[in-house]
Amino acid sequence: MTTPTVTARTRRRLAQWGFVAPAVVFMLLFFGYPLVRNVVMSFQHYTPKTFFTGEAPFNGADNWSNVFHDALFGKALWHTLVFTAGSLLGQFCIGLALAVFFSRRFPLNGVLRSLILLPWLVPMVVSGIVWRRILDQDTGVLNSFLDTLGAGGHTPWLTSPDLALLSVVLVNVWIGIPFNMVILYGGLQEIPKELHEAAALDGASAWRTFRSVTLPVLRPVVTVVLVLGFMSTVKILDLILALTDGGPADATQTLGTLTYQNSFVQLDFGAGAVVGNVLILISAVFAVFYLRANRTEGK
Amino acid sequence: MATHTPTASRRRWGSTVAGVLVLGVMLFPLYWMLNTALQPESGLLQVDPVPGGLDLSGFSQAIGDQGGHLLTSLAVSLGAVALCLAISAPAAYGLARFGLRGSRTIVFGTLITQMVPGIVIANALYNSYVDLGLVNSYFGLMLADASLGIPFSIVLMRSFMVSIPGEVIEAAQIDGAGPVRTFARVVLPMSRNSLITSGLFAFLFAWSDFMFALTLNTTDEVKPVTLGIYQYIGAHVGDWGSVMAASVLSAVPAAILLVLAQKYIAAGITGGSVK
């Protein structure tokens, strides 16, 4: 009596899993497996020879101690923090200012707002190369513009170790503004009008209203923007390779570019995996923040 | 507020002027890309602010050098979109509707995967790709590029499919439709907008991909335009005209999509992240 219904239910469950299974398998292969493999690889000795012999003997914590004793690792870690913090600060502040600006009603608002997305949609490598041209010391348009203003004009934006990181941050701020603007604009639209009207009735100034009404209500969106911004900024590779290739004198080397250098230039995949794992660890800390923010917002 | 007094309307147009100025500053680099592309001989000289005449030799050079890579990008991106939608649309439906045990864990895992740095994936993938013979293959790059869109698409489509009224789906089932039929005939057509948004983003992600192109290819056989341009600046430093022309060509899809599908783009940026 019961067997037919049980098999029918089992068959239905199986059919339902058929919808989800391909995605699960794909994600296990393309995300789960690399995560595990990177941990294993960080304890293996890779050389260019490995690709002919296939042998990568385990070498304990050698890769880890080599990487941590290399002065470049500390530099890359520091550059990653400066790059990420600087980019987020710039993108967020300008993005928020633009979101507030575009929340006013004025003619052509919608057209201008969507056109401003373009820098975000262009491949990052391409943006990097365009900016490399603009920032060129001798023939770049930025220096010739500054020259006409009588303000310097021979600034080595990308070729001086002191300036290169700052320049890379500024370019990334430019890339990130549209993303910040769109999400914050969306958040601003969802604030009930009555809140602002009430504040106006109480005689609050525009700045006061912004600080005491708008910002607190916007907070969940702000958290999401900042965490997502962090996740995408901390791992950036293409922009830096296109602008400076990590140079000059490793001045723009970050954990992302260092992973690439170790693995695909030096062909030491063990060392690359170590740096990659550090990058994952940093991301994981922020993933926790993200999930918290998501959860508190969802309920 | 609704009445248009002269001062209010003047203030509004004042905001428009400010908005145009902001846009001008933001888009200047892209203008400069186009401007430089139209002045091809300008290698080491300074570039005029406005192109004197339309010199298209930079473009013909770029199409000659990079045309094939543009086609490669197109083929790989379209393949990645197809893979991405084929895998994530059913999954999004399953996760939104079936109440399977473990659904929450899978959704949680999907969110997490969006945080794994690409270079870490490439690091491990390269070695497996070598073993599987997927290095320098179109299919290998399509698979890797599909991974950029799949978690995003699952999250986006799932949050849409959750909101499809249950009665619609039950009605289809009462009419005798199995899960596959219900999905294909009822759910997919109703989810059209979220499918378009997901497909658009999967395309943009794949088209912009540089990292997988750089790491999963060792020869010139499968070279998307992002990698092509990057190698171009190594070889053609003096010839910025054709480098910029190639850059303009590689930015064309973004511009077309923005004009044709701006509402989907805005929906994707917000929907894929906040919800």
Coordinates of C-alpha atoms in Angstrom, one line a residue:
Chain A
M1 CA 0.0 0.0 0.0
T2 CA 2.6 2.5 1.1
T3 CA 5.3 1.6 -1.4
P4 CA 3.8 3.3 -4.5
T5 CA 3.3 6.6 -2.8
V6 CA 6.8 6.5 -1.3
T7 CA 8.4 5.8 -4.7
A8 CA 6.2 8.5 -6.2
R9 CA 7.4 11.0 -3.6
T10 CA 11.0 9.9 -4.0
R11 CA 10.7 10.3 -7.7
R12 CA 9.3 13.7 -7.3
R13 CA 12.1 14.7 -4.9
L14 CA 14.7 13.4 -7.4
A15 CA 13.1 15.4 -10.2
Q16 CA 13.2 18.5 -8.0
W17 CA 16.8 17.9 -7.1
G18 CA 17.5 17.6 -10.9
F19 CA 16.8 21.4 -11.1
V20 CA 19.3 22.3 -8.4
A21 CA 22.0 19.6 -8.7
P22 CA 23.8 21.0 -11.8
A23 CA 24.3 24.3 -10.1
V24 CA 25.5 22.7 -6.9
V25 CA 28.0 20.5 -8.8
F26 CA 29.2 23.5 -10.8
M27 CA 29.8 25.6 -7.7
L28 CA 31.5 22.7 -5.9
L29 CA 33.9 22.3 -8.8
F30 CA 34.5 26.0 -9.5
F31 CA 34.5 27.4 -5.9
G32 CA 34.6 24.6 -3.4
Y33 CA 37.4 22.6 -5.0
P34 CA 39.7 25.6 -5.6
L35 CA 39.4 26.6 -2.0
V36 CA 40.4 23.2 -0.8
R37 CA 43.1 22.8 -3.5
N38 CA 44.7 26.1 -2.5
V39 CA 45.1 25.0 1.0
V40 CA 46.7 21.7 -0.1
M41 CA 48.9 23.5 -2.7
S42 CA 50.2 25.9 -0.1
F43 CA 52.0 22.9 1.5
Q44 CA 53.4 21.6 -1.8
H45 CA 56.6 22.4 -3.6
Y46 CA 56.0 23.6 -7.1
T47 CA 58.6 24.3 -9.7
P48 CA 58.5 24.9 -13.4
K49 CA 59.6 21.2 -13.6
T50 CA 56.3 20.2 -11.9
F51 CA 54.5 20.8 -15.2
F52 CA 56.5 18.1 -17.0
T53 CA 56.9 15.6 -14.2
G54 CA 53.6 16.2 -12.4
E55 CA 55.4 15.9 -9.1
A56 CA 54.7 18.4 -6.3
P57 CA 56.1 17.0 -3.1
F58 CA 54.8 18.2 0.2
N59 CA 57.2 20.4 2.0
G60 CA 55.5 21.2 5.3
A61 CA 55.3 24.9 6.1
D62 CA 58.2 25.9 3.9
N63 CA 56.0 28.0 1.5
W64 CA 54.4 29.8 4.4
S65 CA 57.7 30.7 6.1
N66 CA 59.3 31.7 2.8
V67 CA 56.4 34.0 1.9
F68 CA 56.2 35.5 5.4
H69 CA 59.9 36.1 5.5
D70 CA 59.9 37.9 2.2
A71 CA 59.7 41.7 2.7
L72 CA 57.5 41.9 -0.4
F73 CA 54.7 40.2 1.4
G74 CA 54.5 42.8 4.1
K75 CA 54.6 45.5 1.5
A76 CA 51.9 43.9 -0.6
L77 CA 49.7 43.5 2.5
W78 CA 50.1 47.2 3.4
H79 CA 49.4 48.2 -0.2
T80 CA 46.3 46.1 -0.3
L81 CA 45.0 47.8 2.9
V82 CA 45.8 51.3 1.6
F83 CA 44.4 50.5 -1.9
T84 CA 41.2 49.1 -0.4
A85 CA 40.6 51.7 2.3
G86 CA 41.4 54.6 0.0
S87 CA 39.3 53.3 -2.8
L88 CA 36.3 52.7 -0.5
L89 CA 36.5 56.0 1.1
G90 CA 36.7 57.9 -2.2
Q91 CA 34.1 55.9 -4.0
F92 CA 31.7 56.0 -1.1
C93 CA 31.9 59.7 -0.4
I94 CA 31.6 60.8 -4.0
G95 CA 29.0 58.2 -4.7
L96 CA 26.9 59.3 -1.8
A97 CA 27.2 63.0 -2.8
L98 CA 26.1 62.1 -6.3
A99 CA 23.3 59.9 -5.0
V100 CA 22.0 62.9 -2.9
F101 CA 22.4 65.2 -5.9
F102 CA 20.5 63.0 -8.2
S103 CA 17.7 62.6 -5.7
R104 CA 16.6 66.1 -6.6
R105 CA 14.2 66.4 -9.4
F106 CA 15.5 68.2 -12.5
P107 CA 15.2 67.8 -16.2
L108 CA 17.3 65.0 -17.8
N109 CA 18.0 63.5 -14.4
G110 CA 17.4 60.0 -15.6
V111 CA 19.5 60.2 -18.7
L112 CA 22.5 61.7 -16.9
R113 CA 22.2 59.2 -14.1
S114 CA 22.3 56.2 -16.5
L115 CA 25.1 57.6 -18.6
I116 CA 27.2 57.9 -15.5
L117 CA 27.2 54.1 -15.2
L118 CA 29.4 53.8 -18.3
P119 CA 32.8 53.8 -16.5
W120 CA 31.6 50.8 -14.4
L121 CA 30.5 48.8 -17.5
V122 CA 33.8 49.2 -19.5
P123 CA 36.2 46.3 -18.9
M124 CA 38.5 47.2 -16.1
V125 CA 41.6 46.4 -18.1
V126 CA 40.5 48.8 -20.7
S127 CA 39.9 51.6 -18.2
G128 CA 43.3 50.9 -16.8
I129 CA 44.9 51.3 -20.2
V130 CA 43.0 54.5 -20.9
W131 CA 44.1 56.0 -17.6
R132 CA 47.7 54.9 -18.2
R133 CA 47.6 57.1 -21.3
I134 CA 46.0 60.0 -19.5
L135 CA 48.5 59.8 -16.6
D136 CA 51.6 59.5 -18.8
Q137 CA 54.3 61.8 -17.4
D138 CA 55.4 63.5 -20.7
T139 CA 52.5 63.1 -23.1
G140 CA 49.5 62.5 -20.8
V141 CA 46.6 65.0 -20.9
L142 CA 46.5 65.4 -17.1
N143 CA 50.0 66.8 -17.0
S144 CA 49.5 69.1 -20.0
F145 CA 46.3 70.4 -18.4
L146 CA 48.2 71.1 -15.1
D147 CA 50.9 72.7 -17.2
T148 CA 48.4 75.1 -18.7
L149 CA 47.2 76.0 -15.3
G150 CA 50.8 76.6 -14.3
A151 CA 50.6 73.9 -11.6
G152 CA 53.5 71.5 -12.2
G153 CA 53.0 69.5 -15.3
H154 CA 55.7 66.9 -15.0
T155 CA 54.2 64.8 -12.3
P156 CA 55.3 61.1 -12.6
W157 CA 51.9 59.8 -11.7
L158 CA 52.6 56.1 -12.4
T159 CA 56.4 56.0 -12.6
S160 CA 57.3 57.4 -9.1
P161 CA 57.1 54.8 -6.3
D162 CA 55.8 57.5 -4.0
L163 CA 52.8 58.4 -6.2
A164 CA 51.9 55.3 -8.1
L165 CA 49.8 53.7 -5.4
L166 CA 47.9 57.0 -4.9
S167 CA 47.2 57.2 -8.7
V168 CA 46.0 53.6 -8.8
V169 CA 43.6 54.4 -5.9
L170 CA 42.3 57.5 -7.7
V171 CA 41.6 55.5 -10.9
N172 CA 39.8 52.9 -8.9
V173 CA 37.7 55.6 -7.1
W174 CA 36.6 56.7 -10.6
I175 CA 35.6 53.2 -11.5
G176 CA 33.7 52.6 -8.3
I177 CA 31.7 55.8 -8.1
P178 CA 28.8 54.5 -10.3
F179 CA 28.3 51.4 -8.3
N180 CA 28.2 53.3 -5.0
M181 CA 25.9 55.9 -6.5
V182 CA 23.3 53.5 -7.9
I183 CA 22.9 51.5 -4.7
L184 CA 22.9 54.5 -2.4
Y185 CA 20.4 56.3 -4.8
G186 CA 18.2 53.2 -4.5
G187 CA 18.4 53.4 -0.7
L188 CA 17.6 57.1 -0.7
Q189 CA 14.5 56.5 -2.8
E190 CA 13.1 54.0 -0.3
I191 CA 13.2 56.5 2.6
P192 CA 9.6 57.5 3.3
K193 CA 8.9 61.2 2.4
E194 CA 7.1 61.8 5.7
L195 CA 10.4 61.5 7.6
H196 CA 11.9 64.4 5.8
E197 CA 8.6 66.4 6.0
A198 CA 8.5 65.9 9.7
A199 CA 12.1 67.0 10.1
A200 CA 11.3 70.1 8.0
L201 CA 8.3 70.9 10.2
D202 CA 10.6 70.7 13.2
G203 CA 12.7 73.3 11.5
A204 CA 15.8 71.1 11.0
S205 CA 18.4 72.4 8.5
A206 CA 19.2 70.4 5.4
W207 CA 22.5 69.2 6.8
R208 CA 20.9 68.4 10.2
T209 CA 18.2 66.4 8.4
F210 CA 20.8 64.5 6.3
R211 CA 22.8 63.6 9.4
S212 CA 20.0 62.8 11.8
V213 CA 17.4 61.4 9.5
T214 CA 18.8 60.3 6.1
L215 CA 22.1 58.6 7.3
P216 CA 20.6 56.5 10.1
V217 CA 17.8 55.2 7.9
L218 CA 20.3 54.5 5.1
R219 CA 22.6 52.6 7.4
P220 CA 21.8 49.0 6.2
V221 CA 22.4 50.0 2.6
V222 CA 25.6 51.7 3.6
T223 CA 26.8 48.5 5.2
V224 CA 26.0 46.5 2.2
V225 CA 27.7 49.0 -0.2
L226 CA 30.8 49.1 1.9
V227 CA 31.1 45.3 2.4
L228 CA 30.5 44.6 -1.3
G229 CA 32.9 47.3 -2.3
F230 CA 35.5 45.7 0.0
M231 CA 35.0 42.3 -1.4
S232 CA 35.4 43.5 -5.0
T233 CA 38.3 45.9 -4.3
V234 CA 40.5 43.7 -2.2
K235 CA 41.0 41.2 -5.0
I236 CA 41.5 43.6 -7.9
L237 CA 44.1 42.4 -10.3
D238 CA 43.4 43.6 -13.8
L239 CA 43.4 47.4 -13.1
I240 CA 46.7 47.3 -11.4
L241 CA 48.3 45.1 -14.0
A242 CA 47.1 47.5 -16.8
L243 CA 48.2 50.6 -15.0
T244 CA 51.6 49.7 -13.5
D245 CA 52.1 45.9 -13.7
G246 CA 52.7 46.1 -9.9
G247 CA 55.6 48.5 -10.3
P248 CA 57.5 50.8 -10.1
A249 CA 59.8 49.0 -7.6
D250 CA 56.8 46.9 -6.4
A251 CA 55.1 50.1 -5.2
T252 CA 51.7 48.9 -6.4
Q253 CA 52.1 45.2 -5.6
T254 CA 49.0 43.9 -3.7
L255 CA 48.1 40.4 -2.4
G256 CA 46.2 39.9 -5.7
T257 CA 49.0 40.8 -8.0
L258 CA 51.5 38.9 -5.7
T259 CA 49.5 35.7 -6.0
Y260 CA 49.5 36.1 -9.8
Q261 CA 53.3 36.9 -9.8
N262 CA 54.2 34.0 -7.6
S263 CA 52.1 31.4 -9.5
F264 CA 52.0 32.5 -13.1
V265 CA 55.2 34.4 -13.5
Q266 CA 57.6 32.6 -11.1
L267 CA 55.6 29.4 -11.6
D268 CA 55.8 28.8 -7.8
F269 CA 52.1 27.8 -7.3
G270 CA 52.8 26.9 -3.7
A271 CA 53.9 30.4 -2.8
G272 CA 51.0 31.8 -4.8
A273 CA 48.6 29.6 -2.9
V274 CA 49.9 30.9 0.4
V275 CA 49.3 34.5 -0.6
G276 CA 45.9 33.5 -2.0
N277 CA 44.9 31.9 1.3
V278 CA 45.8 35.1 3.2
L279 CA 43.6 36.9 0.7
I280 CA 40.7 34.5 1.4
L281 CA 41.2 34.8 5.1
I282 CA 40.8 38.6 4.9
S283 CA 37.8 38.2 2.6
A284 CA 36.2 35.7 5.0
V285 CA 36.3 38.2 7.9
F286 CA 34.3 40.6 5.8
A287 CA 32.0 37.8 4.5
V288 CA 30.9 37.5 8.1
F289 CA 30.1 41.2 8.2
Y290 CA 28.2 40.9 5.0
L291 CA 26.0 38.0 6.1
R292 CA 25.3 39.8 9.3
A293 CA 24.2 42.9 7.5
N294 CA 22.1 40.8 5.1
R295 CA 20.4 39.0 7.9
T296 CA 19.6 42.0 10.0
E297 CA 18.2 43.7 6.9
G298 CA 16.2 40.7 5.7
K299 CA 14.3 40.5 9.0
Chain B
M1 CA 5.9 72.2 -5.3
A2 CA 3.9 71.2 -8.3
T3 CA 3.4 74.7 -9.6
H4 CA 6.3 75.9 -11.8
T5 CA 7.3 79.3 -10.6
P6 CA 10.1 80.8 -12.8
T7 CA 12.7 80.7 -10.0
A8 CA 12.0 77.0 -9.2
S9 CA 12.3 76.1 -12.8
R10 CA 15.5 78.1 -13.2
R11 CA 16.9 76.2 -10.1
R12 CA 15.9 72.9 -11.7
W13 CA 17.8 73.7 -14.9
G14 CA 20.7 74.9 -12.8
S15 CA 20.8 71.3 -11.4
T16 CA 20.8 70.0 -14.9
V17 CA 23.8 72.1 -15.8
A18 CA 25.6 70.9 -12.7
G19 CA 24.6 67.3 -13.6
V20 CA 26.1 67.7 -17.1
L21 CA 29.3 69.0 -15.6
V22 CA 29.6 66.0 -13.3
L23 CA 28.9 63.7 -16.2
G24 CA 31.5 65.5 -18.3
V25 CA 34.2 64.9 -15.6
M26 CA 33.1 61.3 -15.1
L27 CA 33.1 60.5 -18.8
F28 CA 36.2 62.5 -19.7
P29 CA 38.5 59.4 -19.8
L30 CA 36.2 57.7 -22.2
Y31 CA 36.0 60.8 -24.4
W32 CA 39.8 60.9 -24.3
M33 CA 40.0 57.3 -25.4
L34 CA 37.8 58.0 -28.4
N35 CA 39.7 61.3 -29.1
T36 CA 43.1 59.6 -29.0
A37 CA 41.8 56.8 -31.2
L38 CA 41.0 59.3 -33.9
Q39 CA 44.5 60.8 -33.9
P40 CA 46.5 57.7 -34.6
E41 CA 49.9 59.2 -35.4
S42 CA 50.1 60.9 -32.0
G43 CA 52.3 58.3 -30.5
L44 CA 54.7 60.4 -28.5
L45 CA 53.3 63.8 -29.2
Q46 CA 50.6 65.5 -27.2
V47 CA 47.1 64.9 -28.2
D48 CA 44.8 67.7 -29.4
P49 CA 41.7 68.2 -27.3
V50 CA 39.5 67.7 -30.3
P51 CA 40.2 65.4 -33.2
G52 CA 41.1 67.6 -36.2
G53 CA 39.8 65.2 -38.8
L54 CA 38.5 61.7 -38.5
D55 CA 41.6 59.6 -39.1
L56 CA 40.3 56.1 -39.0
S57 CA 43.7 54.4 -39.6
G58 CA 43.9 53.6 -35.9
F59 CA 40.6 51.7 -36.2
S60 CA 41.6 49.8 -39.3
Q61 CA 44.9 48.9 -37.6
A62 CA 43.0 47.8 -34.5
I63 CA 40.5 45.8 -36.4
G64 CA 43.3 44.1 -38.3
D65 CA 45.2 43.3 -35.1
Q66 CA 42.3 42.7 -32.7
G67 CA 39.3 41.8 -34.8
G68 CA 39.8 38.1 -34.2
H69 CA 40.2 38.7 -30.5
L70 CA 36.9 40.6 -30.5
L71 CA 35.2 37.6 -32.1
T72 CA 36.8 35.3 -29.6
S73 CA 35.4 37.5 -26.8
L74 CA 32.0 37.5 -28.4
A75 CA 32.0 33.7 -28.8
V76 CA 33.3 33.0 -25.3
S77 CA 30.9 35.5 -23.7
L78 CA 27.8 34.2 -25.5
G79 CA 28.8 30.7 -24.6
A80 CA 29.3 31.7 -20.9
V81 CA 25.9 33.4 -20.9
A82 CA 24.2 30.2 -22.3
L83 CA 25.9 28.0 -19.7
C84 CA 25.1 30.4 -16.9
L85 CA 21.4 30.7 -17.7
A86 CA 21.1 26.9 -18.3
I87 CA 22.6 26.1 -14.9
S88 CA 21.3 29.0 -12.8
A89 CA 17.6 29.4 -13.9
P90 CA 16.5 25.9 -12.9
A91 CA 18.5 26.2 -9.7
A92 CA 17.0 29.5 -8.8
Y93 CA 13.5 28.0 -9.4
G94 CA 14.3 24.9 -7.4
L95 CA 15.7 27.0 -4.5
A96 CA 12.8 29.4 -4.6
R97 CA 10.0 26.8 -4.8
F98 CA 10.7 23.2 -3.8
G99 CA 11.5 23.6 -0.2
L100 CA 14.2 21.0 -0.5
R101 CA 16.2 20.1 2.6
G102 CA 19.5 22.0 2.4
S103 CA 18.1 24.8 0.2
R104 CA 19.1 27.4 2.8
T105 CA 22.6 26.0 3.0
I106 CA 22.9 26.1 -0.8
V107 CA 21.7 29.7 -0.9
F108 CA 24.1 30.6 1.8
G109 CA 26.9 28.9 -0.1
T110 CA 25.9 30.9 -3.3
L111 CA 26.4 34.1 -1.4
I112 CA 29.8 33.0 -0.1
T113 CA 31.1 32.0 -3.5
Q114 CA 30.7 35.6 -4.7
M115 CA 33.4 36.5 -2.2
V116 CA 36.1 34.0 -3.4
P117 CA 38.8 36.0 -5.1
G118 CA 39.1 35.1 -8.8
I119 CA 42.9 34.7 -8.7
V120 CA 42.6 32.1 -6.0
I121 CA 40.2 30.1 -8.3
A122 CA 42.5 30.6 -11.2
N123 CA 45.5 29.4 -9.1
A124 CA 43.8 26.0 -8.4
L125 CA 42.0 25.8 -11.7
Y126 CA 45.0 26.1 -13.9
N127 CA 46.5 22.9 -12.5
S128 CA 43.3 21.0 -13.1
Y129 CA 42.9 22.5 -16.5
V130 CA 46.3 21.2 -17.4
D131 CA 45.3 17.7 -16.3
L132 CA 42.0 17.9 -18.1
G133 CA 43.3 19.4 -21.3
L134 CA 41.1 22.5 -20.9
V135 CA 44.0 25.0 -21.2
N136 CA 43.8 27.0 -24.4
S137 CA 40.3 25.8 -25.2
Y138 CA 37.1 27.8 -25.8
F139 CA 35.1 25.5 -23.7
G140 CA 37.5 25.8 -20.8
L141 CA 37.3 29.6 -20.8
M142 CA 33.5 29.6 -21.2
L143 CA 33.2 27.4 -18.2
A144 CA 35.5 29.6 -16.1
D145 CA 33.7 32.8 -17.3
A146 CA 30.3 31.2 -16.5
S147 CA 31.5 30.9 -12.9
L148 CA 31.5 34.8 -12.8
G149 CA 27.8 35.0 -13.5
I150 CA 26.3 31.9 -12.0
P151 CA 26.1 32.8 -8.2
F152 CA 25.0 36.3 -9.1
S153 CA 22.2 35.0 -11.4
I154 CA 21.0 32.4 -8.9
V155 CA 20.6 35.1 -6.2
L156 CA 18.9 37.5 -8.6
M157 CA 16.5 35.1 -10.2
R158 CA 15.7 33.3 -7.0
S159 CA 14.7 36.5 -5.3
F160 CA 12.4 37.1 -8.3
M161 CA 10.9 33.6 -8.5
V162 CA 10.1 33.6 -4.8
S163 CA 7.6 36.4 -5.6
I164 CA 5.7 34.5 -8.3
P165 CA 2.2 33.8 -6.8
G166 CA 1.9 30.1 -5.7
E167 CA -1.6 29.9 -7.3
V168 CA -0.2 30.3 -10.8
I169 CA 2.2 27.4 -10.3
E170 CA -0.5 25.2 -8.6
A171 CA -2.9 26.0 -11.5
A172 CA -0.4 24.6 -14.0
Q173 CA 0.1 21.5 -11.9
I174 CA -3.7 20.9 -11.7
D175 CA -3.7 21.1 -15.5
G176 CA -1.4 18.1 -15.3
A177 CA 1.9 19.8 -16.0
G178 CA 5.0 18.2 -14.5
P179 CA 7.8 20.3 -12.9
V180 CA 9.7 20.7 -16.1
R181 CA 6.7 21.8 -18.1
T182 CA 5.6 24.2 -15.3
F183 CA 9.1 25.6 -15.3
A184 CA 9.4 26.0 -19.1
R185 CA 5.8 27.1 -19.8
V186 CA 4.9 29.2 -16.8
V187 CA 7.9 30.2 -14.6
L188 CA 10.4 31.1 -17.3
P189 CA 8.0 33.4 -19.3
M190 CA 7.0 35.1 -16.1
S191 CA 10.7 35.6 -15.1
R192 CA 11.6 37.2 -18.4
N193 CA 13.0 40.4 -16.9
S194 CA 15.2 38.7 -14.3
L195 CA 16.4 36.3 -17.0
I196 CA 17.4 39.3 -19.2
T197 CA 19.1 41.0 -16.3
S198 CA 21.0 37.9 -15.4
G199 CA 22.0 37.3 -19.0
L200 CA 23.2 40.8 -19.4
F201 CA 25.4 40.7 -16.4
A202 CA 26.7 37.3 -17.2
F203 CA 27.7 38.8 -20.6
L204 CA 29.3 41.9 -19.1
F205 CA 31.3 39.8 -16.6
A206 CA 32.5 37.4 -19.3
W207 CA 33.3 40.2 -21.7
S208 CA 35.3 42.1 -19.1
D209 CA 37.1 39.0 -17.9
F210 CA 40.8 39.5 -18.0
M211 CA 42.1 37.2 -15.3
F212 CA 40.9 33.8 -16.6
A213 CA 42.0 34.9 -20.1
L214 CA 45.4 35.7 -18.7
T215 CA 45.9 32.6 -16.6
L216 CA 44.1 29.8 -18.4
N217 CA 45.7 30.4 -21.8
T218 CA 49.3 29.7 -22.6
T219 CA 49.2 30.2 -26.4
D220 CA 47.5 32.7 -28.7
E221 CA 44.8 30.3 -29.8
V222 CA 42.0 31.6 -27.5
K223 CA 42.7 35.2 -26.8
P224 CA 39.8 37.6 -25.8
V225 CA 40.2 41.2 -26.6
T226 CA 40.9 42.2 -23.0
L227 CA 44.1 40.1 -23.1
G228 CA 44.8 41.3 -26.6
I229 CA 44.8 44.9 -25.6
Y230 CA 46.9 44.2 -22.5
Q231 CA 49.6 42.6 -24.7
Y232 CA 49.2 45.3 -27.2
I233 CA 50.5 48.0 -24.9
G234 CA 53.5 45.9 -24.3
A235 CA 54.3 45.8 -28.0
H236 CA 52.9 49.1 -29.3
V237 CA 53.8 51.7 -26.7
G238 CA 54.4 54.3 -29.3
D239 CA 51.2 53.6 -31.2
W240 CA 48.6 54.8 -28.8
G241 CA 46.1 55.5 -31.6
S242 CA 45.5 51.8 -32.4
V243 CA 45.6 50.8 -28.7
M244 CA 42.9 53.3 -28.0
A245 CA 40.9 52.3 -31.1
A246 CA 41.0 48.7 -29.9
S247 CA 39.9 50.0 -26.4
V248 CA 36.9 51.9 -28.0
L249 CA 35.9 48.7 -29.8
S250 CA 36.0 46.7 -26.6
A251 CA 33.9 49.2 -24.8
V252 CA 31.2 49.1 -27.5
P253 CA 29.1 46.3 -26.0
A254 CA 28.9 48.2 -22.7
A255 CA 27.7 51.3 -24.4
I256 CA 25.1 49.5 -26.5
L257 CA 23.8 47.6 -23.5
L258 CA 23.6 50.8 -21.5
V259 CA 21.5 52.5 -24.2
L260 CA 19.3 49.6 -25.0
A261 CA 18.9 48.0 -21.5
Q262 CA 19.6 50.7 -19.0
K263 CA 16.7 49.7 -16.7
Y264 CA 17.9 46.1 -16.5
I265 CA 21.4 47.3 -15.7
A266 CA 20.3 49.5 -12.9
A267 CA 18.0 46.6 -11.6
G268 CA 20.9 44.2 -11.8
I269 CA 23.3 46.5 -9.8
T270 CA 20.9 47.0 -7.0
G271 CA 19.0 43.7 -7.1
G272 CA 22.1 41.5 -7.3
S273 CA 23.6 43.1 -4.2
V274 CA 21.1 44.5 -1.8
K275 CA 18.5 41.7 -1.8

